[in-house]
Amino acid sequence: GYKIPDFDKNKEFGTLIDTFNHMSVSLEESFERIYAEEIAVRDANMQALQSQINPHFLNNTLEIINWKARMSGNVGVSKMIESLSVMMEATMNRNNESFISIKEEMKYVDAYLYIIVQRFGSRFQFKKEVDEKLFDINIPRLIVQPLVENMVEHGGDVYGNKIGKLKIYEEDKYLYIVVENNGN
């Protein structure tokens, strides 16, 4: 950031001073940019650490609330908390698994569906047709649950009734995951 005052008496010195001043300004801008990037990386690392801590805290808190609900005999609240905990487990992906079994994915779908049934009551109807012989096949994690969620969010008739179906089957050595809804 150091700048030499302009020098008019000699053209070569003037050019040299201009070049030096330009280089000095460029270096100062580069140092400021690198410093800002280092701060951004440090902040991103801090946020990443916090995001690892917060879900564990939230999960533990939910477990405490769940036990209190059970001790009070409130089975409905307990089941909601358990379903929410399963959904959190799915999104936290503690083991960094890219693929999971269909059976495990169906646990996430079932937890999601339990919460949705509580939300919509009799206005929500959902049928699953999943070939249990396929339960051990690995699929990308969280591929089915978002499809079902999309059906809930965007399906339904004008009266708010949401009717859907999930079919997972194998045909001609291909695995099919089909979600249907009554949307318009």
mmCIF file of C-alpha atoms in Angstrom:
data_model
loop_
_atom_site.group_PDB
_atom_site.id
_atom_site.type_symbol
_atom_site.label_atom_id
_atom_site.label_comp_id
_atom_site.label_asym_id
_atom_site.label_seq_id
_atom_site.Cartn_x
_atom_site.Cartn_y
_atom_site.Cartn_z
ATOM 1 C CA GLY A 1 0.000 0.000 0.000
ATOM 2 C CA TYR A 2 3.019 2.280 -0.002
ATOM 3 C CA LYS A 3 2.905 4.993 -2.689
ATOM 4 C CA ILE A 4 5.809 7.100 -3.980
ATOM 5 C CA PRO A 5 4.919 10.690 -4.905
ATOM 6 C CA ASP A 6 4.822 11.465 -8.644
ATOM 7 C CA PHE A 7 8.119 12.524 -10.232
ATOM 8 C CA ASP A 8 7.915 14.802 -13.316
ATOM 9 C CA LYS A 9 11.591 15.619 -13.849
ATOM 10 C CA ASN A 10 12.651 12.371 -15.499
ATOM 11 C CA LYS A 11 10.433 10.234 -17.777
ATOM 12 C CA GLU A 12 12.132 6.921 -16.869
ATOM 13 C CA PHE A 13 11.846 7.580 -13.123
ATOM 14 C CA GLY A 14 8.220 8.697 -13.621
ATOM 15 C CA THR A 15 7.395 5.438 -15.449
ATOM 16 C CA LEU A 16 9.225 3.415 -12.796
ATOM 17 C CA ILE A 17 7.364 5.228 -9.987
ATOM 18 C CA ASP A 18 3.980 4.755 -11.762
ATOM 19 C CA THR A 19 4.717 1.036 -12.221
ATOM 20 C CA PHE A 20 5.798 0.697 -8.578
ATOM 21 C CA ASN A 21 2.668 2.513 -7.346
ATOM 22 C CA HIS A 22 0.413 0.323 -9.522
ATOM 23 C CA MET A 23 2.139 -2.823 -8.233
ATOM 24 C CA SER A 24 1.833 -1.589 -4.631
ATOM 25 C CA VAL A 25 -1.910 -0.959 -5.027
ATOM 26 C CA SER A 26 -2.379 -4.399 -6.654
ATOM 27 C CA LEU A 27 -0.497 -6.102 -3.825
ATOM 28 C CA GLU A 28 -2.555 -4.259 -1.225
ATOM 29 C CA GLU A 29 -5.797 -5.359 -2.941
ATOM 30 C CA SER A 30 -4.516 -8.940 -3.135
ATOM 31 C CA PHE A 31 -3.579 -8.976 0.555
ATOM 32 C CA GLU A 32 -7.013 -7.589 1.500
ATOM 33 C CA ARG A 33 -8.765 -10.195 -0.686
ATOM 34 C CA ILE A 34 -6.682 -13.064 0.751
ATOM 35 C CA TYR A 35 -7.322 -11.808 4.302
ATOM 36 C CA ALA A 36 -11.083 -11.617 3.631
ATOM 37 C CA GLU A 37 -11.019 -15.136 2.152
ATOM 38 C CA GLU A 38 -9.170 -16.483 5.191
ATOM 39 C CA ILE A 39 -11.768 -14.913 7.502
ATOM 40 C CA ALA A 40 -14.570 -16.398 5.366
ATOM 41 C CA VAL A 41 -12.958 -19.865 5.532
ATOM 42 C CA ARG A 42 -12.512 -19.550 9.303
ATOM 43 C CA ASP A 43 -16.172 -18.503 9.687
ATOM 44 C CA ALA A 44 -17.327 -21.358 7.440
ATOM 45 C CA ASN A 45 -15.317 -23.842 9.503
ATOM 46 C CA MET A 46 -16.853 -22.441 12.698
ATOM 47 C CA GLN A 47 -20.366 -22.733 11.258
ATOM 48 C CA ALA A 48 -19.651 -26.292 10.159
ATOM 49 C CA LEU A 49 -18.591 -27.194 13.695
ATOM 50 C CA GLN A 50 -21.670 -25.502 15.136
ATOM 51 C CA SER A 51 -23.944 -27.360 12.718
ATOM 52 C CA GLN A 52 -22.442 -30.628 13.967
ATOM 53 C CA ILE A 53 -23.039 -29.691 17.587
ATOM 54 C CA ASN A 54 -26.544 -28.255 17.280
ATOM 55 C CA PRO A 55 -28.263 -31.332 15.775
ATOM 56 C CA HIS A 56 -26.828 -33.537 18.552
ATOM 57 C CA PHE A 57 -28.065 -31.092 21.166
ATOM 58 C CA LEU A 58 -31.474 -30.960 19.518
ATOM 59 C CA ASN A 59 -31.658 -34.752 19.250
ATOM 60 C CA ASN A 60 -30.731 -35.162 22.924
ATOM 61 C CA THR A 61 -33.301 -32.534 23.893
ATOM 62 C CA LEU A 62 -35.968 -34.347 21.902
ATOM 63 C CA GLU A 63 -35.078 -37.562 23.701
ATOM 64 C CA ILE A 64 -35.579 -35.862 27.083
ATOM 65 C CA ILE A 65 -38.942 -34.468 25.940
ATOM 66 C CA ASN A 66 -39.874 -37.917 24.644
ATOM 67 C CA TRP A 67 -39.149 -39.535 28.013
ATOM 68 C CA LYS A 68 -41.210 -36.889 29.801
ATOM 69 C CA ALA A 69 -44.097 -37.502 27.391
ATOM 70 C CA ARG A 70 -43.868 -41.260 27.980
ATOM 71 C CA MET A 71 -43.761 -40.822 31.749
ATOM 72 C CA SER A 72 -46.869 -38.634 31.506
ATOM 73 C CA GLY A 73 -48.607 -41.292 29.426
ATOM 74 C CA ASN A 74 -48.824 -39.071 26.351
ATOM 75 C CA VAL A 75 -48.218 -41.706 23.686
ATOM 76 C CA GLY A 76 -49.230 -39.435 20.779
ATOM 77 C CA VAL A 77 -46.622 -36.798 21.603
ATOM 78 C CA SER A 78 -44.046 -39.516 22.194
ATOM 79 C CA LYS A 79 -44.668 -41.054 18.754
ATOM 80 C CA MET A 80 -44.399 -37.611 17.091
ATOM 81 C CA ILE A 81 -41.081 -36.953 18.821
ATOM 82 C CA GLU A 82 -39.775 -40.397 17.853
ATOM 83 C CA SER A 83 -40.756 -39.793 14.220
ATOM 84 C CA LEU A 84 -39.112 -36.390 14.230
ATOM 85 C CA SER A 85 -35.945 -37.943 15.728
ATOM 86 C CA VAL A 86 -35.866 -40.537 12.940
ATOM 87 C CA MET A 87 -36.174 -37.732 10.372
ATOM 88 C CA MET A 88 -33.331 -35.829 12.041
ATOM 89 C CA GLU A 89 -31.200 -38.974 12.037
ATOM 90 C CA ALA A 90 -31.811 -39.284 8.306
ATOM 91 C CA THR A 91 -30.687 -35.730 7.580
ATOM 92 C CA MET A 92 -27.665 -35.811 9.905
ATOM 93 C CA ASN A 93 -26.149 -38.843 8.126
ATOM 94 C CA ARG A 94 -23.622 -39.496 10.902
ATOM 95 C CA ASN A 95 -21.913 -42.303 8.987
ATOM 96 C CA ASN A 96 -21.657 -40.324 5.723
ATOM 97 C CA GLU A 97 -23.435 -43.078 3.830
ATOM 98 C CA SER A 98 -24.346 -42.279 0.248
ATOM 99 C CA PHE A 99 -26.388 -45.462 -0.147
ATOM 100 C CA ILE A 100 -28.703 -47.214 2.294
ATOM 101 C CA SER A 101 -31.042 -50.196 2.078
ATOM 102 C CA ILE A 102 -34.612 -49.747 0.941
ATOM 103 C CA LYS A 103 -35.624 -51.064 4.367
ATOM 104 C CA GLU A 104 -33.803 -48.193 6.100
ATOM 105 C CA GLU A 105 -35.170 -45.649 3.625
ATOM 106 C CA MET A 106 -38.661 -46.932 4.411
ATOM 107 C CA LYS A 107 -38.055 -46.127 8.103
ATOM 108 C CA TYR A 108 -37.579 -42.499 7.076
ATOM 109 C CA VAL A 109 -40.670 -42.601 4.862
ATOM 110 C CA ASP A 110 -42.739 -44.140 7.681
ATOM 111 C CA ALA A 111 -41.559 -41.514 10.182
ATOM 112 C CA TYR A 112 -42.422 -38.746 7.712
ATOM 113 C CA LEU A 113 -45.833 -40.284 6.994
ATOM 114 C CA TYR A 114 -46.646 -40.541 10.710
ATOM 115 C CA ILE A 115 -46.042 -36.806 11.120
ATOM 116 C CA ILE A 116 -48.100 -36.010 8.012
ATOM 117 C CA VAL A 117 -51.025 -38.162 9.199
ATOM 118 C CA GLN A 118 -51.009 -36.161 12.449
ATOM 119 C CA ARG A 119 -51.036 -32.936 10.443
ATOM 120 C CA PHE A 120 -53.759 -33.765 7.912
ATOM 121 C CA GLY A 121 -55.776 -36.438 9.722
ATOM 122 C CA SER A 122 -58.442 -38.097 7.587
ATOM 123 C CA ARG A 123 -57.705 -35.729 4.682
ATOM 124 C CA PHE A 124 -54.520 -37.733 4.072
ATOM 125 C CA GLN A 125 -54.543 -41.272 2.729
ATOM 126 C CA PHE A 126 -51.443 -43.086 1.619
ATOM 127 C CA LYS A 127 -50.842 -46.639 0.456
ATOM 128 C CA LYS A 128 -47.472 -48.373 0.177
ATOM 129 C CA GLU A 129 -46.824 -51.264 -2.151
ATOM 130 C CA VAL A 130 -43.204 -52.188 -1.520
ATOM 131 C CA ASP A 131 -41.886 -55.615 -2.446
ATOM 132 C CA GLU A 132 -40.173 -56.775 0.754
ATOM 133 C CA LYS A 133 -37.798 -58.962 -1.289
ATOM 134 C CA LEU A 134 -36.160 -55.679 -2.344
ATOM 135 C CA PHE A 135 -35.508 -54.424 1.207
ATOM 136 C CA ASP A 136 -31.789 -55.309 1.088
ATOM 137 C CA ILE A 137 -31.124 -53.412 -2.149
ATOM 138 C CA ASN A 138 -29.102 -50.227 -1.622
ATOM 139 C CA ILE A 139 -30.356 -46.965 -3.075
ATOM 140 C CA PRO A 140 -29.167 -43.355 -2.717
ATOM 141 C CA ARG A 141 -30.044 -42.172 0.789
ATOM 142 C CA LEU A 142 -33.078 -39.921 1.114
ATOM 143 C CA ILE A 143 -34.311 -40.509 -2.406
ATOM 144 C CA VAL A 144 -37.787 -41.900 -1.599
ATOM 145 C CA GLN A 145 -38.814 -39.662 1.324
ATOM 146 C CA PRO A 146 -38.409 -36.402 -0.664
ATOM 147 C CA LEU A 147 -40.561 -37.887 -3.446
ATOM 148 C CA VAL A 148 -43.294 -38.652 -0.925
ATOM 149 C CA GLU A 149 -42.883 -35.190 0.596
ATOM 150 C CA ASN A 150 -43.227 -33.654 -2.862
ATOM 151 C CA MET A 151 -46.470 -35.608 -3.315
ATOM 152 C CA VAL A 152 -47.795 -34.205 -0.037
ATOM 153 C CA GLU A 153 -46.769 -30.638 -0.825
ATOM 154 C CA HIS A 154 -47.979 -30.526 -4.424
ATOM 155 C CA GLY A 155 -50.686 -33.187 -4.555
ATOM 156 C CA GLY A 156 -54.231 -32.982 -3.372
ATOM 157 C CA ASP A 157 -57.610 -31.902 -4.582
ATOM 158 C CA VAL A 158 -59.386 -28.561 -4.210
ATOM 159 C CA TYR A 159 -60.781 -29.662 -0.822
ATOM 160 C CA GLY A 160 -57.329 -30.331 0.653
ATOM 161 C CA ASN A 161 -57.603 -34.101 0.478
ATOM 162 C CA LYS A 162 -54.289 -35.733 -0.266
ATOM 163 C CA ILE A 163 -54.357 -39.283 -1.568
ATOM 164 C CA GLY A 164 -51.135 -40.943 -2.609
ATOM 165 C CA LYS A 165 -49.383 -44.190 -3.246
ATOM 166 C CA LEU A 166 -45.781 -45.384 -3.180
ATOM 167 C CA LYS A 167 -44.828 -48.413 -5.256
ATOM 168 C CA ILE A 168 -41.348 -49.936 -5.240
ATOM 169 C CA TYR A 169 -40.927 -52.955 -7.462
ATOM 170 C CA GLU A 170 -38.499 -54.685 -9.794
ATOM 171 C CA GLU A 171 -39.247 -55.423 -13.423
ATOM 172 C CA ASP A 172 -36.854 -56.620 -16.123
ATOM 173 C CA LYS A 173 -33.881 -56.136 -13.754
ATOM 174 C CA TYR A 174 -34.824 -52.470 -13.172
ATOM 175 C CA LEU A 175 -35.896 -51.015 -9.849
ATOM 176 C CA TYR A 176 -38.927 -48.736 -10.026
ATOM 177 C CA ILE A 177 -39.842 -46.168 -7.400
ATOM 178 C CA VAL A 178 -43.206 -44.644 -8.273
ATOM 179 C CA VAL A 179 -45.127 -42.038 -6.267
ATOM 180 C CA GLU A 180 -48.661 -41.172 -7.332
ATOM 181 C CA ASN A 181 -51.041 -38.493 -6.060
ATOM 182 C CA ASN A 182 -54.499 -37.106 -6.690
ATOM 183 C CA GLY A 183 -53.225 -33.671 -7.670
ATOM 184 C CA ASN A 184 -54.689 -31.708 -10.518
#
